[in-house]
GROMACS .gro file of C-alpha atoms in nm:
model
  475
    1MET     CA    1  -0.301   0.023   3.002
    2LYS     CA    2  -0.539   0.059   2.711
    3ILE     CA    3  -0.333   0.020   2.395
    4LEU     CA    4  -0.411   0.085   2.029
    5LEU     CA    5  -0.234  -0.169   1.808
    6THR     CA    6  -0.222  -0.059   1.444
    7GLY     CA    7  -0.114  -0.312   1.183
    8ALA     CA    8  -0.251  -0.576   1.419
    9ASN     CA    9  -0.280  -0.840   1.144
   10GLY     CA   10   0.073  -0.781   1.017
   11TYR     CA   11   0.379  -0.993   1.091
   12ILE     CA   12   0.496  -0.788   1.393
   13GLY     CA   13   0.146  -0.706   1.518
   14MET     CA   14   0.046  -1.073   1.536
   15ARG     CA   15   0.359  -1.146   1.744
   16LEU     CA   16   0.314  -0.846   1.971
   17LEU     CA   17  -0.057  -0.898   2.046
   18PRO     CA   18  -0.031  -1.212   2.265
   19GLN     CA   19   0.260  -1.063   2.458
   20LEU     CA   20   0.063  -0.748   2.540
   21LEU     CA   21  -0.235  -0.959   2.648
   22ASP     CA   22  -0.010  -1.172   2.871
   23GLU     CA   23   0.107  -0.854   3.040
   24GLY     CA   24  -0.254  -0.765   3.123
   25HIS     CA   25  -0.313  -0.476   2.885
   26GLU     CA   26  -0.646  -0.391   2.723
   27ILE     CA   27  -0.595  -0.402   2.347
   28VAL     CA   28  -0.778  -0.224   2.067
   29CYS     CA   29  -0.671  -0.365   1.730
   30ALA     CA   30  -0.693  -0.129   1.433
   31VAL     CA   31  -0.725  -0.314   1.101
   32ARG     CA   32  -0.858  -0.231   0.756
   33ASP     CA   33  -1.071  -0.545   0.742
   34GLU     CA   34  -1.187  -0.711   1.064
   35LYS     CA   35  -1.249  -1.039   0.877
   36ARG     CA   36  -0.877  -1.064   0.808
   37LEU     CA   37  -0.768  -1.066   1.170
   38SER     CA   38  -0.632  -1.423   1.182
   39ILE     CA   39  -0.665  -1.507   1.549
   40ASP     CA   40  -0.836  -1.783   1.744
   41ALA     CA   41  -1.171  -1.734   1.917
   42GLU     CA   42  -1.018  -1.716   2.266
   43THR     CA   43  -0.784  -1.431   2.170
   44ARG     CA   44  -1.063  -1.257   1.980
   45SER     CA   45  -1.277  -1.253   2.295
   46GLN     CA   46  -1.002  -1.066   2.484
   47ILE     CA   47  -0.967  -0.770   2.247
   48SER     CA   48  -1.176  -0.509   2.071
   49VAL     CA   49  -1.138  -0.434   1.701
   50VAL     CA   50  -1.190  -0.114   1.501
   51GLU     CA   51  -1.179  -0.094   1.122
   52VAL     CA   52  -0.960   0.198   1.015
   53ASP     CA   53  -0.794   0.265   0.681
   54PHE     CA   54  -0.523   0.520   0.755
   55LEU     CA   55  -0.495   0.602   0.384
   56LYS     CA   56  -0.847   0.747   0.394
   57GLU     CA   57  -0.977   1.069   0.544
   58PRO     CA   58  -0.992   1.040   0.926
   59GLU     CA   59  -1.335   0.996   1.089
   60LYS     CA   60  -1.382   1.118   1.443
   61GLY     CA   61  -1.513   0.856   1.683
   62ARG     CA   62  -1.377   0.557   1.491
   63ILE     CA   63  -1.099   0.506   1.750
   64PRO     CA   64  -1.182   0.513   2.126
   65GLU     CA   65  -1.070   0.834   2.295
   66ASP     CA   66  -0.938   0.674   2.615
   67ILE     CA   67  -0.623   0.520   2.464
   68ASP     CA   68  -0.312   0.537   2.686
   69ALA     CA   69  -0.054   0.432   2.427
   70ALA     CA   70  -0.037   0.323   2.064
   71TYR     CA   71   0.191   0.111   1.846
   72TYR     CA   72   0.245   0.236   1.491
   73LEU     CA   73   0.325  -0.072   1.279
   74ILE     CA   74   0.199   0.045   0.940
   75HIS     CA   75   0.424  -0.013   0.638
   76SER     CA   76   0.358  -0.013   0.263
   77MET     CA   77   0.690  -0.120   0.109
   78SER     CA   78   0.552  -0.436  -0.050
   79SER     CA   79   0.249  -0.272  -0.208
   80SER     CA   80   0.425  -0.061  -0.467
   81THR     CA   81   0.760   0.012  -0.629
   82SER     CA   82   0.673   0.372  -0.707
   83ASP     CA   83   0.448   0.551  -0.457
   84PHE     CA   84   0.475   0.350  -0.135
   85ASP     CA   85   0.658   0.646   0.023
   86GLU     CA   86   0.362   0.874  -0.050
   87GLN     CA   87   0.124   0.616   0.099
   88GLU     CA   88   0.335   0.582   0.412
   89ALA     CA   89   0.349   0.959   0.458
   90ARG     CA   90  -0.027   0.992   0.412
   91ALA     CA   91  -0.094   0.713   0.660
   92ALA     CA   92   0.130   0.880   0.921
   93GLU     CA   93  -0.040   1.217   0.873
   94ASN     CA   94  -0.385   1.062   0.907
   95PHE     CA   95  -0.270   0.871   1.214
   96ASN     CA   96  -0.165   1.201   1.372
   97ALA     CA   97  -0.508   1.345   1.289
   98TYR     CA   98  -0.672   1.057   1.478
   99MET     CA   99  -0.433   1.108   1.769
  100GLU     CA  100  -0.542   1.472   1.797
  101TRP     CA  101  -0.878   1.330   1.907
  102VAL     CA  102  -0.740   1.036   2.105
  103ARG     CA  103  -0.445   1.207   2.282
  104PRO     CA  104  -0.242   0.903   2.398
  105GLU     CA  105   0.054   0.958   2.625
  106GLN     CA  106   0.297   0.756   2.409
  107VAL     CA  107   0.328   0.622   2.054
  108ILE     CA  108   0.584   0.353   1.969
  109TYR     CA  109   0.702   0.327   1.607
  110LEU     CA  110   0.905   0.038   1.463
  111SER     CA  111   1.125   0.184   1.189
  112GLY     CA  112   1.445   0.093   1.005
  113ILE     CA  113   1.806   0.182   1.083
  114VAL     CA  114   1.883   0.507   0.899
  115ASN     CA  115   2.245   0.593   0.979
  116GLU     CA  116   2.384   0.629   0.625
  117GLU     CA  117   2.393   0.968   0.454
  118LYS     CA  118   2.263   0.815   0.132
  119LEU     CA  119   1.948   0.615   0.200
  120SER     CA  120   1.734   0.388  -0.015
  121LYS     CA  121   1.383   0.501  -0.100
  122HIS     CA  122   1.250   0.254   0.155
  123LEU     CA  123   1.467   0.388   0.438
  124LYS     CA  124   1.405   0.749   0.338
  125SER     CA  125   1.036   0.677   0.369
  126ARG     CA  126   1.080   0.526   0.716
  127LYS     CA  127   1.277   0.834   0.826
  128ASN     CA  128   1.011   1.063   0.680
  129VAL     CA  129   0.737   0.879   0.869
  130GLU     CA  130   0.944   0.917   1.186
  131ASP     CA  131   0.967   1.293   1.128
  132ILE     CA  132   0.590   1.315   1.073
  133LEU     CA  133   0.514   1.117   1.389
  134TYR     CA  134   0.740   1.346   1.593
  135THR     CA  135   0.493   1.626   1.519
  136GLY     CA  136   0.206   1.434   1.678
  137PRO     CA  137   0.040   1.521   2.014
  138TYR     CA  138   0.217   1.250   2.214
  139ALA     CA  139   0.561   1.134   2.329
  140LEU     CA  140   0.717   0.929   2.050
  141THR     CA  141   0.951   0.634   2.097
  142VAL     CA  142   1.117   0.507   1.778
  143LEU     CA  143   1.285   0.168   1.752
  144ARG     CA  144   1.504   0.133   1.444
  145ALA     CA  145   1.571  -0.226   1.342
  146GLY     CA  146   1.756  -0.388   1.057
  147ILE     CA  147   1.677  -0.736   0.925
  148ILE     CA  148   1.431  -0.916   1.153
  149VAL     CA  149   1.484  -1.293   1.171
  150GLY     CA  150   1.204  -1.522   1.283
  151SER     CA  151   0.973  -1.794   1.157
  152GLY     CA  152   0.755  -1.640   0.889
  153SER     CA  153   0.950  -1.314   0.850
  154SER     CA  154   1.020  -1.207   0.492
  155SER     CA  155   1.396  -1.190   0.554
  156PHE     CA  156   1.410  -1.538   0.707
  157GLU     CA  157   1.195  -1.692   0.432
  158ILE     CA  158   1.409  -1.536   0.158
  159ILE     CA  159   1.732  -1.662   0.318
  160ARG     CA  160   1.571  -2.003   0.368
  161ASP     CA  161   1.460  -2.025   0.005
  162LEU     CA  162   1.801  -1.921  -0.129
  163CYS     CA  163   2.001  -2.163   0.086
  164GLU     CA  164   1.768  -2.463   0.064
  165LYS     CA  165   1.715  -2.436  -0.312
  166LEU     CA  166   2.054  -2.315  -0.433
  167PRO     CA  167   2.358  -2.496  -0.288
  168VAL     CA  168   2.563  -2.304  -0.547
  169MET     CA  169   2.479  -1.935  -0.591
  170VAL     CA  170   2.598  -1.669  -0.831
  171THR     CA  171   2.509  -1.354  -0.645
  172PRO     CA  172   2.514  -0.977  -0.701
  173LYS     CA  173   2.775  -0.768  -0.523
  174TRP     CA  174   2.528  -0.635  -0.266
  175VAL     CA  175   2.570  -0.966  -0.079
  176LEU     CA  176   2.892  -0.810   0.055
  177THR     CA  177   2.697  -0.529   0.225
  178LYS     CA  178   2.704  -0.541   0.605
  179THR     CA  179   2.391  -0.561   0.816
  180GLN     CA  180   2.297  -0.632   1.178
  181PRO     CA  181   2.015  -0.886   1.204
  182ILE     CA  182   1.795  -0.912   1.512
  183ALA     CA  183   1.574  -1.197   1.635
  184ILE     CA  184   1.199  -1.136   1.629
  185ARG     CA  185   1.189  -1.242   1.994
  186ASP     CA  186   1.423  -0.955   2.083
  187VAL     CA  187   1.221  -0.705   1.876
  188ILE     CA  188   0.912  -0.793   2.078
  189ARG     CA  189   1.107  -0.754   2.403
  190PHE     CA  190   1.217  -0.406   2.299
  191LEU     CA  191   0.867  -0.310   2.186
  192THR     CA  192   0.715  -0.409   2.520
  193GLY     CA  193   1.011  -0.283   2.723
  194VAL     CA  194   0.974   0.080   2.613
  195LEU     CA  195   0.598   0.085   2.677
  196GLY     CA  196   0.530   0.346   2.945
  197ASN     CA  197   0.904   0.395   3.007
  198THR     CA  198   0.944   0.773   3.034
  199ASP     CA  199   1.320   0.745   2.981
  200THR     CA  200   1.245   0.649   2.620
  201TYR     CA  201   0.998   0.930   2.543
  202ASN     CA  202   1.075   1.148   2.240
  203GLN     CA  203   1.382   0.946   2.151
  204SER     CA  204   1.494   0.718   1.868
  205PHE     CA  205   1.696   0.402   1.936
  206ASP     CA  206   1.878   0.157   1.709
  207ILE     CA  207   1.820  -0.208   1.800
  208GLY     CA  208   2.018  -0.502   1.667
  209GLY     CA  209   2.158  -0.840   1.753
  210PRO     CA  210   2.522  -0.896   1.856
  211ASP     CA  211   2.641  -0.994   1.505
  212VAL     CA  212   2.740  -0.762   1.221
  213LEU     CA  213   2.745  -0.975   0.906
  214THR     CA  214   2.745  -0.940   0.531
  215TYR     CA  215   2.449  -1.092   0.351
  216LYS     CA  216   2.690  -1.355   0.219
  217GLU     CA  217   2.791  -1.443   0.574
  218MET     CA  218   2.425  -1.464   0.673
  219LEU     CA  219   2.367  -1.722   0.399
  220GLN     CA  220   2.673  -1.916   0.509
  221VAL     CA  221   2.575  -1.913   0.878
  222TYR     CA  222   2.227  -2.033   0.784
  223ALA     CA  223   2.376  -2.328   0.595
  224LYS     CA  224   2.605  -2.410   0.887
  225VAL     CA  225   2.316  -2.406   1.137
  226ARG     CA  226   2.115  -2.633   0.907
  227GLY     CA  227   2.406  -2.873   0.866
  228PHE     CA  228   2.506  -2.829   0.503
  229LYS     CA  229   2.751  -2.625   0.296
  230ASN     CA  230   2.680  -2.375   0.022
  231TRP     CA  231   2.905  -2.214  -0.235
  232ILE     CA  232   2.854  -1.846  -0.312
  233PHE     CA  233   3.018  -1.662  -0.601
  234THR     CA  234   2.981  -1.286  -0.640
  235VAL     CA  235   2.964  -1.110  -0.976
  236PRO     CA  236   2.971  -0.731  -1.029
  237VAL     CA  237   2.757  -0.727  -1.343
  238MET     CA  238   2.415  -0.808  -1.200
  239THR     CA  239   2.197  -0.495  -1.228
  240PRO     CA  240   1.936  -0.405  -0.964
  241LYS     CA  241   1.663  -0.519  -1.203
  242LEU     CA  242   1.832  -0.855  -1.262
  243SER     CA  243   1.888  -0.887  -0.887
  244SER     CA  244   1.518  -0.827  -0.827
  245TYR     CA  245   1.423  -1.095  -1.080
  246TRP     CA  246   1.678  -1.329  -0.922
  247LEU     CA  247   1.512  -1.290  -0.579
  248TYR     CA  248   1.165  -1.311  -0.728
  249PHE     CA  249   1.217  -1.637  -0.918
  250VAL     CA  250   1.418  -1.819  -0.653
  251THR     CA  251   1.231  -1.712  -0.339
  252SER     CA  252   0.868  -1.669  -0.235
  253THR     CA  253   0.891  -1.290  -0.228
  254SER     CA  254   0.672  -1.074  -0.451
  255TYR     CA  255   0.839  -0.877  -0.730
  256LYS     CA  256   0.744  -0.543  -0.573
  257LEU     CA  257   0.902  -0.643  -0.245
  258ALA     CA  258   1.209  -0.779  -0.426
  259VAL     CA  259   1.265  -0.445  -0.601
  260ASN     CA  260   1.246  -0.250  -0.276
  261LEU     CA  261   1.461  -0.502  -0.089
  262VAL     CA  262   1.737  -0.490  -0.350
  263ASP     CA  263   1.729  -0.110  -0.332
  264SER     CA  264   1.781  -0.127   0.045
  265MET     CA  265   2.037  -0.408   0.043
  266LYS     CA  266   2.294  -0.175  -0.110
  267MET     CA  267   2.299   0.026   0.215
  268GLU     CA  268   2.477  -0.078   0.534
  269VAL     CA  269   2.226  -0.122   0.815
  270ILE     CA  270   2.426  -0.120   1.140
  271ALA     CA  271   2.319   0.009   1.482
  272ARG     CA  272   2.507   0.311   1.615
  273ASP     CA  273   2.498   0.194   1.976
  274ASN     CA  274   2.318  -0.036   2.216
  275LYS     CA  275   2.207   0.221   2.474
  276LEU     CA  276   1.847   0.095   2.476
  277GLN     CA  277   1.972  -0.259   2.537
  278GLN     CA  278   2.161  -0.129   2.840
  279LEU     CA  279   1.867   0.081   2.959
  280LEU     CA  280   1.624  -0.213   2.948
  281GLY     CA  281   1.873  -0.481   3.052
  282ILE     CA  282   1.809  -0.691   2.740
  283SER     CA  283   2.066  -0.941   2.614
  284THR     CA  284   2.003  -1.011   2.247
  285HIS     CA  285   2.031  -1.345   2.064
  286SER     CA  286   2.291  -1.417   1.798
  287TYR     CA  287   2.192  -1.465   1.435
  288ALA     CA  288   2.260  -1.839   1.460
  289GLU     CA  289   2.038  -1.859   1.770
  290ALA     CA  290   1.763  -1.668   1.588
  291ILE     CA  291   1.769  -1.923   1.303
  292ASP     CA  292   1.761  -2.212   1.549
  293MET     CA  293   1.463  -2.060   1.736
  294ALA     CA  294   1.280  -2.003   1.409
  295PHE     CA  295   1.311  -2.369   1.311
  296LYS     CA  296   1.195  -2.486   1.652
  297LYS     CA  297   0.874  -2.290   1.595
  298ILE     CA  298   0.838  -2.433   1.244
  299GLU     CA  299   0.896  -2.790   1.356
  300GLN     CA  300   0.638  -2.753   1.634
  301ASN     CA  301   0.384  -2.593   1.395
  302LEU     CA  302   0.387  -2.281   1.615
  303VAL     CA  303   0.440  -2.016   1.347
  304VAL     CA  304   0.223  -1.730   1.474
  305SER     CA  305   0.235  -1.510   1.165
  306SER     CA  306   0.389  -1.495   0.820
  307TRP     CA  307   0.451  -1.204   0.586
  308LYS     CA  308   0.310  -1.421   0.304
  309ASP     CA  309  -0.039  -1.391   0.452
  310SER     CA  310  -0.031  -1.018   0.388
  311MET     CA  311  -0.265  -0.906   0.109
  312ILE     CA  312   0.029  -0.737  -0.063
  313SER     CA  313   0.201  -1.073  -0.118
  314GLY     CA  314  -0.045  -1.142  -0.402
  315ARG     CA  315  -0.283  -0.971  -0.645
  316MET     CA  316  -0.545  -0.856  -0.399
  317SER     CA  317  -0.491  -0.513  -0.248
  318LYS     CA  318  -0.859  -0.440  -0.206
  319ASN     CA  319  -1.124  -0.549   0.040
  320LEU     CA  320  -1.216  -0.917   0.035
  321GLU     CA  321  -1.584  -0.820   0.020
  322LYS     CA  322  -1.546  -0.747  -0.350
  323TYR     CA  323  -1.488  -1.117  -0.423
  324ILE     CA  324  -1.686  -1.294  -0.151
  325GLN     CA  325  -1.997  -1.329  -0.366
  326VAL     CA  326  -1.925  -1.590  -0.631
  327PRO     CA  327  -2.087  -1.477  -0.959
  328LYS     CA  328  -2.358  -1.695  -1.117
  329TYR     CA  329  -2.393  -1.537  -1.460
  330GLY     CA  330  -2.139  -1.502  -1.738
  331VAL     CA  331  -1.921  -1.769  -1.579
  332LEU     CA  332  -1.789  -2.116  -1.660
  333THR     CA  333  -1.810  -2.379  -1.388
  334ASP     CA  334  -1.696  -2.725  -1.291
  335SER     CA  335  -1.918  -2.861  -1.012
  336LYS     CA  336  -1.883  -3.197  -0.844
  337SER     CA  337  -2.045  -3.353  -0.538
  338MET     CA  338  -2.003  -3.674  -0.341
  339GLN     CA  339  -2.176  -3.838  -0.048
  340ILE     CA  340  -1.945  -3.875   0.251
  341GLU     CA  341  -1.957  -4.073   0.574
  342ASP     CA  342  -1.721  -3.902   0.819
  343ARG     CA  343  -1.800  -3.531   0.807
  344GLU     CA  344  -1.530  -3.422   1.052
  345ALA     CA  345  -1.254  -3.623   0.883
  346VAL     CA  346  -1.342  -3.482   0.540
  347LEU     CA  347  -1.354  -3.132   0.685
  348GLN     CA  348  -1.008  -3.192   0.826
  349ASN     CA  349  -0.888  -3.294   0.478
  350ILE     CA  350  -1.026  -2.970   0.334
  351TRP     CA  351  -0.857  -2.762   0.604
  352LYS     CA  352  -0.520  -2.927   0.522
  353ILE     CA  353  -0.529  -2.852   0.151
  354GLY     CA  354  -0.231  -2.687  -0.014
  355GLY     CA  355   0.123  -2.626   0.107
  356GLU     CA  356   0.325  -2.940   0.177
  357ASN     CA  357   0.009  -3.152   0.180
  358GLY     CA  358  -0.066  -3.057  -0.180
  359TRP     CA  359  -0.396  -3.057  -0.368
  360TYR     CA  360  -0.494  -3.423  -0.334
  361TYR     CA  361  -0.453  -3.509  -0.703
  362GLY     CA  362  -0.197  -3.439  -0.975
  363ASN     CA  363   0.038  -3.239  -0.754
  364TRP     CA  364   0.298  -3.236  -1.031
  365LEU     CA  365   0.045  -3.061  -1.256
  366TRP     CA  366  -0.019  -2.801  -0.984
  367LYS     CA  367   0.357  -2.750  -0.956
  368ILE     CA  368   0.387  -2.695  -1.332
  369ARG     CA  369   0.101  -2.445  -1.317
  370GLY     CA  370   0.276  -2.270  -1.030
  371PHE     CA  371   0.604  -2.256  -1.222
  372LEU     CA  372   0.430  -2.111  -1.529
  373ASP     CA  373   0.257  -1.857  -1.307
  374LYS     CA  374   0.589  -1.751  -1.158
  375LEU     CA  375   0.738  -1.711  -1.508
  376SER     CA  376   0.451  -1.481  -1.604
  377GLY     CA  377   0.495  -1.262  -1.297
  378GLY     CA  378   0.247  -1.435  -1.065
  379VAL     CA  379   0.290  -1.564  -0.711
  380GLY     CA  380   0.339  -1.932  -0.799
  381LEU     CA  381   0.312  -2.199  -0.530
  382ARG     CA  382   0.600  -2.085  -0.313
  383ARG     CA  383   0.396  -1.902  -0.052
  384GLY     CA  384   0.261  -2.234   0.074
  385ARG     CA  385   0.056  -2.198   0.392
  386THR     CA  386   0.140  -2.075   0.742
  387HIS     CA  387  -0.028  -2.351   0.946
  388PRO     CA  388  -0.061  -2.719   0.846
  389ASP     CA  389  -0.424  -2.754   0.957
  390ARG     CA  390  -0.555  -2.406   1.041
  391ILE     CA  391  -0.696  -2.159   0.788
  392TYR     CA  392  -0.817  -1.805   0.849
  393THR     CA  393  -0.999  -1.566   0.621
  394GLY     CA  394  -0.743  -1.357   0.435
  395ASP     CA  395  -0.462  -1.616   0.450
  396SER     CA  396  -0.257  -1.698   0.144
  397LEU     CA  397  -0.278  -2.060   0.028
  398ASP     CA  398  -0.023  -2.125  -0.247
  399PHE     CA  399  -0.157  -1.915  -0.536
  400TRP     CA  400  -0.501  -1.876  -0.378
  401ARG     CA  401  -0.636  -1.626  -0.124
  402VAL     CA  402  -0.879  -1.745   0.144
  403LEU     CA  403  -1.201  -1.544   0.111
  404LEU     CA  404  -1.396  -1.741   0.368
  405ALA     CA  405  -1.296  -2.013   0.614
  406ASP     CA  406  -1.600  -2.109   0.820
  407ARG     CA  407  -1.541  -2.440   0.994
  408LYS     CA  408  -1.879  -2.439   1.169
  409LYS     CA  409  -2.063  -2.402   0.839
  410ALA     CA  410  -1.816  -2.640   0.670
  411ARG     CA  411  -1.729  -2.397   0.392
  412LEU     CA  412  -1.396  -2.289   0.243
  413LEU     CA  413  -1.390  -2.034  -0.040
  414LEU     CA  414  -1.072  -1.946  -0.229
  415PHE     CA  415  -0.994  -1.680  -0.489
  416ALA     CA  416  -0.716  -1.730  -0.744
  417GLU     CA  417  -0.418  -1.493  -0.727
  418MET     CA  418  -0.240  -1.665  -1.014
  419ARG     CA  419  -0.212  -1.486  -1.348
  420LEU     CA  420  -0.533  -1.558  -1.541
  421PRO     CA  421  -0.732  -1.409  -1.830
  422GLY     CA  422  -1.022  -1.375  -1.587
  423GLU     CA  423  -1.116  -1.439  -1.224
  424ALA     CA  424  -1.144  -1.779  -1.054
  425TRP     CA  425  -1.300  -1.915  -0.736
  426LEU     CA  426  -1.269  -2.259  -0.577
  427GLU     CA  427  -1.522  -2.363  -0.313
  428PHE     CA  428  -1.552  -2.664  -0.084
  429ARG     CA  429  -1.871  -2.709   0.116
  430ILE     CA  430  -2.040  -2.992   0.311
  431ASP     CA  431  -2.417  -2.960   0.336
  432GLU     CA  432  -2.652  -3.081   0.610
  433ASN     CA  433  -2.698  -3.417   0.429
  434ASN     CA  434  -2.323  -3.485   0.441
  435VAL     CA  435  -2.274  -3.420   0.072
  436LEU     CA  436  -1.938  -3.272  -0.022
  437HIS     CA  437  -1.965  -3.002  -0.291
  438GLN     CA  438  -1.664  -2.884  -0.490
  439ASN     CA  439  -1.723  -2.589  -0.722
  440ALA     CA  440  -1.471  -2.424  -0.955
  441THR     CA  441  -1.599  -2.097  -1.104
  442PHE     CA  442  -1.425  -1.894  -1.374
  443ARG     CA  443  -1.531  -1.552  -1.501
  444PRO     CA  444  -1.343  -1.510  -1.831
  445LYS     CA  445  -1.222  -1.179  -1.969
  446GLY     CA  446  -1.309  -1.181  -2.336
  447LEU     CA  447  -1.233  -1.447  -2.593
  448ARG     CA  448  -0.888  -1.515  -2.448
  449GLY     CA  449  -1.044  -1.614  -2.118
  450ARG     CA  450  -1.283  -1.859  -2.280
  451LEU     CA  451  -1.008  -2.012  -2.492
  452TYR     CA  452  -0.802  -2.058  -2.175
  453TRP     CA  453  -1.086  -2.240  -1.995
  454TYR     CA  454  -1.169  -2.475  -2.279
  455SER     CA  455  -0.802  -2.550  -2.350
  456ILE     CA  456  -0.753  -2.693  -2.000
  457LEU     CA  457  -1.098  -2.854  -1.972
  458PRO     CA  458  -0.959  -3.209  -2.025
  459LEU     CA  459  -0.718  -3.153  -1.735
  460HIS     CA  460  -1.005  -3.031  -1.517
  461TYR     CA  461  -1.183  -3.361  -1.571
  462PHE     CA  462  -0.897  -3.554  -1.412
  463ILE     CA  463  -0.773  -3.297  -1.158
  464PHE     CA  464  -1.104  -3.191  -1.007
  465GLY     CA  465  -1.247  -3.543  -1.022
  466GLY     CA  466  -0.944  -3.691  -0.848
  467MET     CA  467  -0.936  -3.409  -0.597
  468ILE     CA  468  -1.290  -3.455  -0.465
  469ARG     CA  469  -1.246  -3.833  -0.448
  470ASN     CA  470  -0.929  -3.804  -0.241
  471ILE     CA  471  -1.068  -3.533  -0.015
  472ALA     CA  472  -1.367  -3.759   0.056
  473LYS     CA  473  -1.140  -4.045   0.160
  474THR     CA  474  -1.109  -4.086   0.536
  475LYS     CA  475  -0.923  -4.417   0.559
   0.00000   0.00000   0.00000
């Protein structure tokens, strides 16, 4: 089958893509920015890519007209606390406009469980998108999932942060809300299982794992699987705003996502039945098994995708092209260069920068800067990096965003997503003479920006000097 995969560079899309390829399908990936499709060269050679922004007016001919089926994996919850529902509705309407030209037989939509009479704004939006898609010129299959647990998923990373960092927790009362988590592996099995299955056409199905747990129980089970104990105390006085700040400061989630998550966590998310599980003959994994599988992937460095690599996890919601050209005028710079001997080894050092490996000099100073950034509403250092030695354009890298990662040309360009009175770039490049260049560029905003740069100039002398020296070391 020829399949259109929207949201191909999202958390679910990146997991679904290799499975569809393994099953022999022809895949057309729809993304807003082709440069941000973080896949290896071999996978890239097996697919075709179209650039489509479903928030913009549809353009005929942008999507091939011989599509057999499509996956709708477009969500906007993390991009806004106010109008994400309007964005999601507009994207669904524009998708339907494209489908009028394409006319696929089936569209598969991954939604959220919406069985409560009173729904959060997030779940109302998912239900509204479902209603819009049902008006499209195709047979719709809707899969409604609760919390998805897998390496790199936002839910798993939040639970991981809370349990690993806070052995004693004072929590809001929504931790007593019941939910039904499902392993990412099972979600993918359901998504592929309904493809082309006429028994699932024009129907909506709840999918969930075998366990119905409160959020408190989920935290406790996580600790048990990991071999330690945690103590959780619930208080009734924590407001939604305080709860959002609590999640934001303790975990790697963005504040916008924290607000929308807290709003949804007050609602029970439990599947009505398991009829799709029976129809497809799928036996789902327990929550404890899902955690164990996630850590096996992490320990083997096989994390395929992470929600933290999404553009909405940081400051940048626009196209990377806006920042790819480093300005030369009206900027302040710190440029250093060093002759190197082993080009490949130094390049490997560059490609390992950030995350657990750190920044090669003064890591405690980077951690302080990350903490201060978090206090001021920035992303801090907690996003880390998805892979220990692989970097793709568009990835998050602590409080930087990867603008360009060209291993063949030996160039890595980063843009700062930390809170700054200006804009900052950090570039590493090895030229044809085996000279390593390290360039920090800052475009200040007014007097405050210049005062900021000059106030930390003494630190730059030590940090950037030590960094290039250590990156250049190969023994």
